[in-house]
Amino acid sequence: MNFIDKNVSVDQAIILLAKNGIQVNEKEAKIILELLYLVSKNYDKPKEKKILEP
């Protein structure tokens, strides 16, 4: 999986997760980041409903 705009490094993810009580190694952090990037890439923002006024 290749993302051009990766803003969070594996080291930053490990530190952030550790602050929240989650201990992971580099391999696990990389998998978590790849999942989050995949989810964000495929997320469709809810479309605004247009209200038609008579």
mmCIF file of N, CA, C and O in Angstrom:
data_model
loop_
_atom_site.group_PDB
_atom_site.id
_atom_site.type_symbol
_atom_site.label_atom_id
_atom_site.label_comp_id
_atom_site.label_asym_id
_atom_site.label_seq_id
_atom_site.Cartn_x
_atom_site.Cartn_y
_atom_site.Cartn_z
ATOM 1 N N MET A 1 0.855 -1.170 0.000
ATOM 2 C CA MET A 1 0.000 0.000 0.000
ATOM 3 C C MET A 1 0.897 1.227 0.000
ATOM 4 O O MET A 1 1.822 1.329 0.774
ATOM 5 N N ASN A 2 0.601 2.160 -0.883
ATOM 6 C CA ASN A 2 1.471 3.308 -1.041
ATOM 7 C C ASN A 2 0.658 4.592 -0.920
ATOM 8 O O ASN A 2 -0.247 4.832 -1.698
ATOM 9 N N PHE A 3 0.964 5.399 0.079
ATOM 10 C CA PHE A 3 0.279 6.670 0.266
ATOM 11 C C PHE A 3 1.283 7.792 0.108
ATOM 12 O O PHE A 3 2.349 7.776 0.710
ATOM 13 N N ILE A 4 0.933 8.766 -0.679
ATOM 14 C CA ILE A 4 1.843 9.884 -0.928
ATOM 15 C C ILE A 4 1.885 10.824 0.276
ATOM 16 O O ILE A 4 2.940 11.261 0.693
ATOM 17 N N ASP A 5 0.734 11.119 0.843
ATOM 18 C CA ASP A 5 0.640 12.111 1.917
ATOM 19 C C ASP A 5 0.525 11.453 3.284
ATOM 20 O O ASP A 5 -0.484 11.593 3.968
ATOM 21 N N LYS A 6 1.546 10.755 3.690
ATOM 22 C CA LYS A 6 1.559 10.178 5.028
ATOM 23 C C LYS A 6 2.079 11.241 5.980
ATOM 24 O O LYS A 6 3.207 11.696 5.864
ATOM 25 N N ASN A 7 1.239 11.644 6.911
ATOM 26 C CA ASN A 7 1.609 12.706 7.826
ATOM 27 C C ASN A 7 2.047 12.193 9.191
ATOM 28 O O ASN A 7 2.568 12.963 9.990
ATOM 29 N N VAL A 8 1.814 10.928 9.485
ATOM 30 C CA VAL A 8 2.151 10.365 10.786
ATOM 31 C C VAL A 8 3.201 9.274 10.589
ATOM 32 O O VAL A 8 2.985 8.324 9.850
ATOM 33 N N SER A 9 4.332 9.434 11.265
ATOM 34 C CA SER A 9 5.377 8.412 11.161
ATOM 35 C C SER A 9 5.053 7.261 12.107
ATOM 36 O O SER A 9 4.217 7.389 13.009
ATOM 37 N N VAL A 10 5.721 6.153 11.891
ATOM 38 C CA VAL A 10 5.531 4.982 12.758
ATOM 39 C C VAL A 10 5.937 5.328 14.190
ATOM 40 O O VAL A 10 5.237 4.970 15.141
ATOM 41 N N ASP A 11 7.022 6.068 14.341
ATOM 42 C CA ASP A 11 7.471 6.463 15.679
ATOM 43 C C ASP A 11 6.445 7.355 16.374
ATOM 44 O O ASP A 11 6.187 7.197 17.566
ATOM 45 N N GLN A 12 5.860 8.289 15.632
ATOM 46 C CA GLN A 12 4.832 9.152 16.212
ATOM 47 C C GLN A 12 3.618 8.342 16.640
ATOM 48 O O GLN A 12 3.021 8.609 17.681
ATOM 49 N N ALA A 13 3.244 7.359 15.839
ATOM 50 C CA ALA A 13 2.101 6.510 16.174
ATOM 51 C C ALA A 13 2.374 5.713 17.442
ATOM 52 O O ALA A 13 1.496 5.588 18.303
ATOM 53 N N ILE A 14 3.585 5.178 17.580
ATOM 54 C CA ILE A 14 3.943 4.413 18.775
ATOM 55 C C ILE A 14 3.851 5.298 20.013
ATOM 56 O O ILE A 14 3.299 4.897 21.048
ATOM 57 N N ILE A 15 4.365 6.523 19.913
ATOM 58 C CA ILE A 15 4.323 7.457 21.051
ATOM 59 C C ILE A 15 2.887 7.826 21.400
ATOM 60 O O ILE A 15 2.502 7.823 22.579
ATOM 61 N N LEU A 16 2.082 8.124 20.389
ATOM 62 C CA LEU A 16 0.693 8.496 20.621
ATOM 63 C C LEU A 16 -0.094 7.354 21.252
ATOM 64 O O LEU A 16 -0.864 7.568 22.203
ATOM 65 N N LEU A 17 0.087 6.158 20.746
ATOM 66 C CA LEU A 17 -0.609 5.008 21.317
ATOM 67 C C LEU A 17 -0.147 4.742 22.742
ATOM 68 O O LEU A 17 -0.963 4.411 23.613
ATOM 69 N N ALA A 18 1.147 4.904 23.015
ATOM 70 C CA ALA A 18 1.677 4.677 24.363
ATOM 71 C C ALA A 18 1.083 5.667 25.356
ATOM 72 O O ALA A 18 0.826 5.314 26.514
ATOM 73 N N LYS A 19 0.862 6.905 24.925
ATOM 74 C CA LYS A 19 0.245 7.913 25.796
ATOM 75 C C LYS A 19 -1.162 7.501 26.204
ATOM 76 O O LYS A 19 -1.673 7.941 27.223
ATOM 77 N N ASN A 20 -1.782 6.662 25.382
ATOM 78 C CA ASN A 20 -3.136 6.186 25.663
ATOM 79 C C ASN A 20 -3.149 4.754 26.202
ATOM 80 O O ASN A 20 -4.172 4.078 26.157
ATOM 81 N N GLY A 21 -1.991 4.283 26.666
ATOM 82 C CA GLY A 21 -1.913 2.983 27.317
ATOM 83 C C GLY A 21 -1.860 1.794 26.393
ATOM 84 O O GLY A 21 -2.125 0.670 26.810
ATOM 85 N N ILE A 22 -1.532 1.994 25.132
ATOM 86 C CA ILE A 22 -1.472 0.897 24.167
ATOM 87 C C ILE A 22 -0.023 0.697 23.756
ATOM 88 O O ILE A 22 0.582 1.578 23.153
ATOM 89 N N GLN A 23 0.534 -0.453 24.079
ATOM 90 C CA GLN A 23 1.924 -0.753 23.753
ATOM 91 C C GLN A 23 1.973 -1.570 22.465
ATOM 92 O O GLN A 23 1.384 -2.645 22.381
ATOM 93 N N VAL A 24 2.650 -1.031 21.454
ATOM 94 C CA VAL A 24 2.798 -1.727 20.175
ATOM 95 C C VAL A 24 4.244 -1.633 19.718
ATOM 96 O O VAL A 24 4.978 -0.741 20.135
ATOM 97 N N ASN A 25 4.634 -2.580 18.868
ATOM 98 C CA ASN A 25 5.970 -2.491 18.275
ATOM 99 C C ASN A 25 5.846 -1.816 16.901
ATOM 100 O O ASN A 25 4.755 -1.435 16.482
ATOM 101 N N GLU A 26 6.968 -1.671 16.204
ATOM 102 C CA GLU A 26 6.957 -0.961 14.912
ATOM 103 C C GLU A 26 6.079 -1.657 13.879
ATOM 104 O O GLU A 26 5.371 -0.999 13.114
ATOM 105 N N LYS A 27 6.133 -2.982 13.852
ATOM 106 C CA LYS A 27 5.346 -3.734 12.875
ATOM 107 C C LYS A 27 3.848 -3.527 13.120
ATOM 108 O O LYS A 27 3.084 -3.286 12.177
ATOM 109 N N GLU A 28 3.430 -3.584 14.379
ATOM 110 C CA GLU A 28 2.014 -3.401 14.712
ATOM 111 C C GLU A 28 1.560 -1.968 14.421
ATOM 112 O O GLU A 28 0.465 -1.758 13.906
ATOM 113 N N ALA A 29 2.410 -0.992 14.746
ATOM 114 C CA ALA A 29 2.067 0.405 14.486
ATOM 115 C C ALA A 29 1.910 0.657 12.988
ATOM 116 O O ALA A 29 1.020 1.389 12.570
ATOM 117 N N LYS A 30 2.770 0.040 12.190
ATOM 118 C CA LYS A 30 2.686 0.202 10.738
ATOM 119 C C LYS A 30 1.374 -0.369 10.212
ATOM 120 O O LYS A 30 0.719 0.244 9.364
ATOM 121 N N ILE A 31 0.955 -1.508 10.728
ATOM 122 C CA ILE A 31 -0.307 -2.121 10.306
ATOM 123 C C ILE A 31 -1.483 -1.231 10.686
ATOM 124 O O ILE A 31 -2.407 -1.021 9.890
ATOM 125 N N ILE A 32 -1.450 -0.680 11.900
ATOM 126 C CA ILE A 32 -2.519 0.216 12.355
ATOM 127 C C ILE A 32 -2.595 1.446 11.461
ATOM 128 O O ILE A 32 -3.680 1.863 11.046
ATOM 129 N N LEU A 33 -1.445 2.031 11.147
ATOM 130 C CA LEU A 33 -1.428 3.215 10.280
ATOM 131 C C LEU A 33 -1.953 2.893 8.887
ATOM 132 O O LEU A 33 -2.711 3.673 8.304
ATOM 133 N N GLU A 34 -1.561 1.757 8.343
ATOM 134 C CA GLU A 34 -2.043 1.377 7.013
ATOM 135 C C GLU A 34 -3.555 1.216 7.015
ATOM 136 O O GLU A 34 -4.234 1.637 6.076
ATOM 137 N N LEU A 35 -4.110 0.630 8.082
ATOM 138 C CA LEU A 35 -5.556 0.482 8.192
ATOM 139 C C LEU A 35 -6.232 1.844 8.255
ATOM 140 O O LEU A 35 -7.223 2.088 7.559
ATOM 141 N N LEU A 36 -5.696 2.737 9.066
ATOM 142 C CA LEU A 36 -6.302 4.063 9.198
ATOM 143 C C LEU A 36 -6.226 4.851 7.894
ATOM 144 O O LEU A 36 -7.190 5.540 7.524
ATOM 145 N N TYR A 37 -5.096 4.767 7.183
ATOM 146 C CA TYR A 37 -4.988 5.443 5.889
ATOM 147 C C TYR A 37 -5.971 4.846 4.880
ATOM 148 O O TYR A 37 -6.576 5.565 4.096
ATOM 149 N N LEU A 38 -6.135 3.534 4.899
ATOM 150 C CA LEU A 38 -7.070 2.881 3.993
ATOM 151 C C LEU A 38 -8.504 3.318 4.281
ATOM 152 O O LEU A 38 -9.264 3.634 3.369
ATOM 153 N N VAL A 39 -8.869 3.359 5.553
ATOM 154 C CA VAL A 39 -10.221 3.784 5.934
ATOM 155 C C VAL A 39 -10.454 5.231 5.518
ATOM 156 O O VAL A 39 -11.499 5.558 4.953
ATOM 157 N N SER A 40 -9.485 6.091 5.786
ATOM 158 C CA SER A 40 -9.677 7.506 5.450
ATOM 159 C C SER A 40 -9.728 7.721 3.939
ATOM 160 O O SER A 40 -10.448 8.598 3.459
ATOM 161 N N LYS A 41 -9.000 6.920 3.191
ATOM 162 C CA LYS A 41 -9.005 7.042 1.727
ATOM 163 C C LYS A 41 -10.362 6.651 1.155
ATOM 164 O O LYS A 41 -10.848 7.251 0.199
ATOM 165 N N ASN A 42 -10.998 5.650 1.749
ATOM 166 C CA ASN A 42 -12.255 5.134 1.219
ATOM 167 C C ASN A 42 -13.494 5.726 1.879
ATOM 168 O O ASN A 42 -14.607 5.343 1.548
ATOM 169 N N TYR A 43 -13.305 6.668 2.800
ATOM 170 C CA TYR A 43 -14.426 7.273 3.499
ATOM 171 C C TYR A 43 -15.133 8.266 2.587
ATOM 172 O O TYR A 43 -14.508 9.141 2.008
ATOM 173 N N ASP A 44 -16.430 8.106 2.478
ATOM 174 C CA ASP A 44 -17.242 9.056 1.717
ATOM 175 C C ASP A 44 -17.911 10.003 2.697
ATOM 176 O O ASP A 44 -18.641 9.566 3.589
ATOM 177 N N LYS A 45 -17.664 11.280 2.504
ATOM 178 C CA LYS A 45 -18.308 12.265 3.367
ATOM 179 C C LYS A 45 -19.797 12.260 3.068
ATOM 180 O O LYS A 45 -20.204 12.150 1.904
ATOM 181 N N PRO A 46 -20.606 12.397 4.125
ATOM 182 C CA PRO A 46 -22.052 12.456 3.869
ATOM 183 C C PRO A 46 -22.388 13.665 3.004
ATOM 184 O O PRO A 46 -21.870 14.757 3.212
ATOM 185 N N LYS A 47 -23.204 13.429 2.033
ATOM 186 C CA LYS A 47 -23.596 14.517 1.143
ATOM 187 C C LYS A 47 -24.708 15.324 1.794
ATOM 188 O O LYS A 47 -25.566 14.769 2.472
ATOM 189 N N GLU A 48 -24.668 16.626 1.565
ATOM 190 C CA GLU A 48 -25.704 17.482 2.116
ATOM 191 C C GLU A 48 -27.006 17.247 1.361
ATOM 192 O O GLU A 48 -27.022 17.138 0.141
ATOM 193 N N LYS A 49 -28.066 17.192 2.150
ATOM 194 C CA LYS A 49 -29.370 17.060 1.515
ATOM 195 C C LYS A 49 -29.848 18.437 1.091
ATOM 196 O O LYS A 49 -29.783 19.383 1.864
ATOM 197 N N LYS A 50 -30.272 18.522 -0.122
ATOM 198 C CA LYS A 50 -30.775 19.802 -0.615
ATOM 199 C C LYS A 50 -32.259 19.876 -0.325
ATOM 200 O O LYS A 50 -33.022 18.972 -0.648
ATOM 201 N N ILE A 51 -32.623 20.968 0.297
ATOM 202 C CA ILE A 51 -34.033 21.186 0.609
ATOM 203 C C ILE A 51 -34.613 22.095 -0.474
ATOM 204 O O ILE A 51 -34.155 23.228 -0.668
ATOM 205 N N LEU A 52 -35.576 21.568 -1.157
ATOM 206 C CA LEU A 52 -36.216 22.339 -2.208
ATOM 207 C C LEU A 52 -37.408 23.070 -1.617
ATOM 208 O O LEU A 52 -38.287 22.470 -1.029
ATOM 209 N N GLU A 53 -37.388 24.378 -1.770
ATOM 210 C CA GLU A 53 -38.505 25.178 -1.263
ATOM 211 C C GLU A 53 -39.421 25.520 -2.429
ATOM 212 O O GLU A 53 -38.962 25.887 -3.510
ATOM 213 N N PRO A 54 -40.721 25.431 -2.193
ATOM 214 C CA PRO A 54 -41.677 25.744 -3.285
ATOM 215 C C PRO A 54 -41.716 27.211 -3.628
ATOM 216 O O PRO A 54 -41.387 28.083 -2.963
#
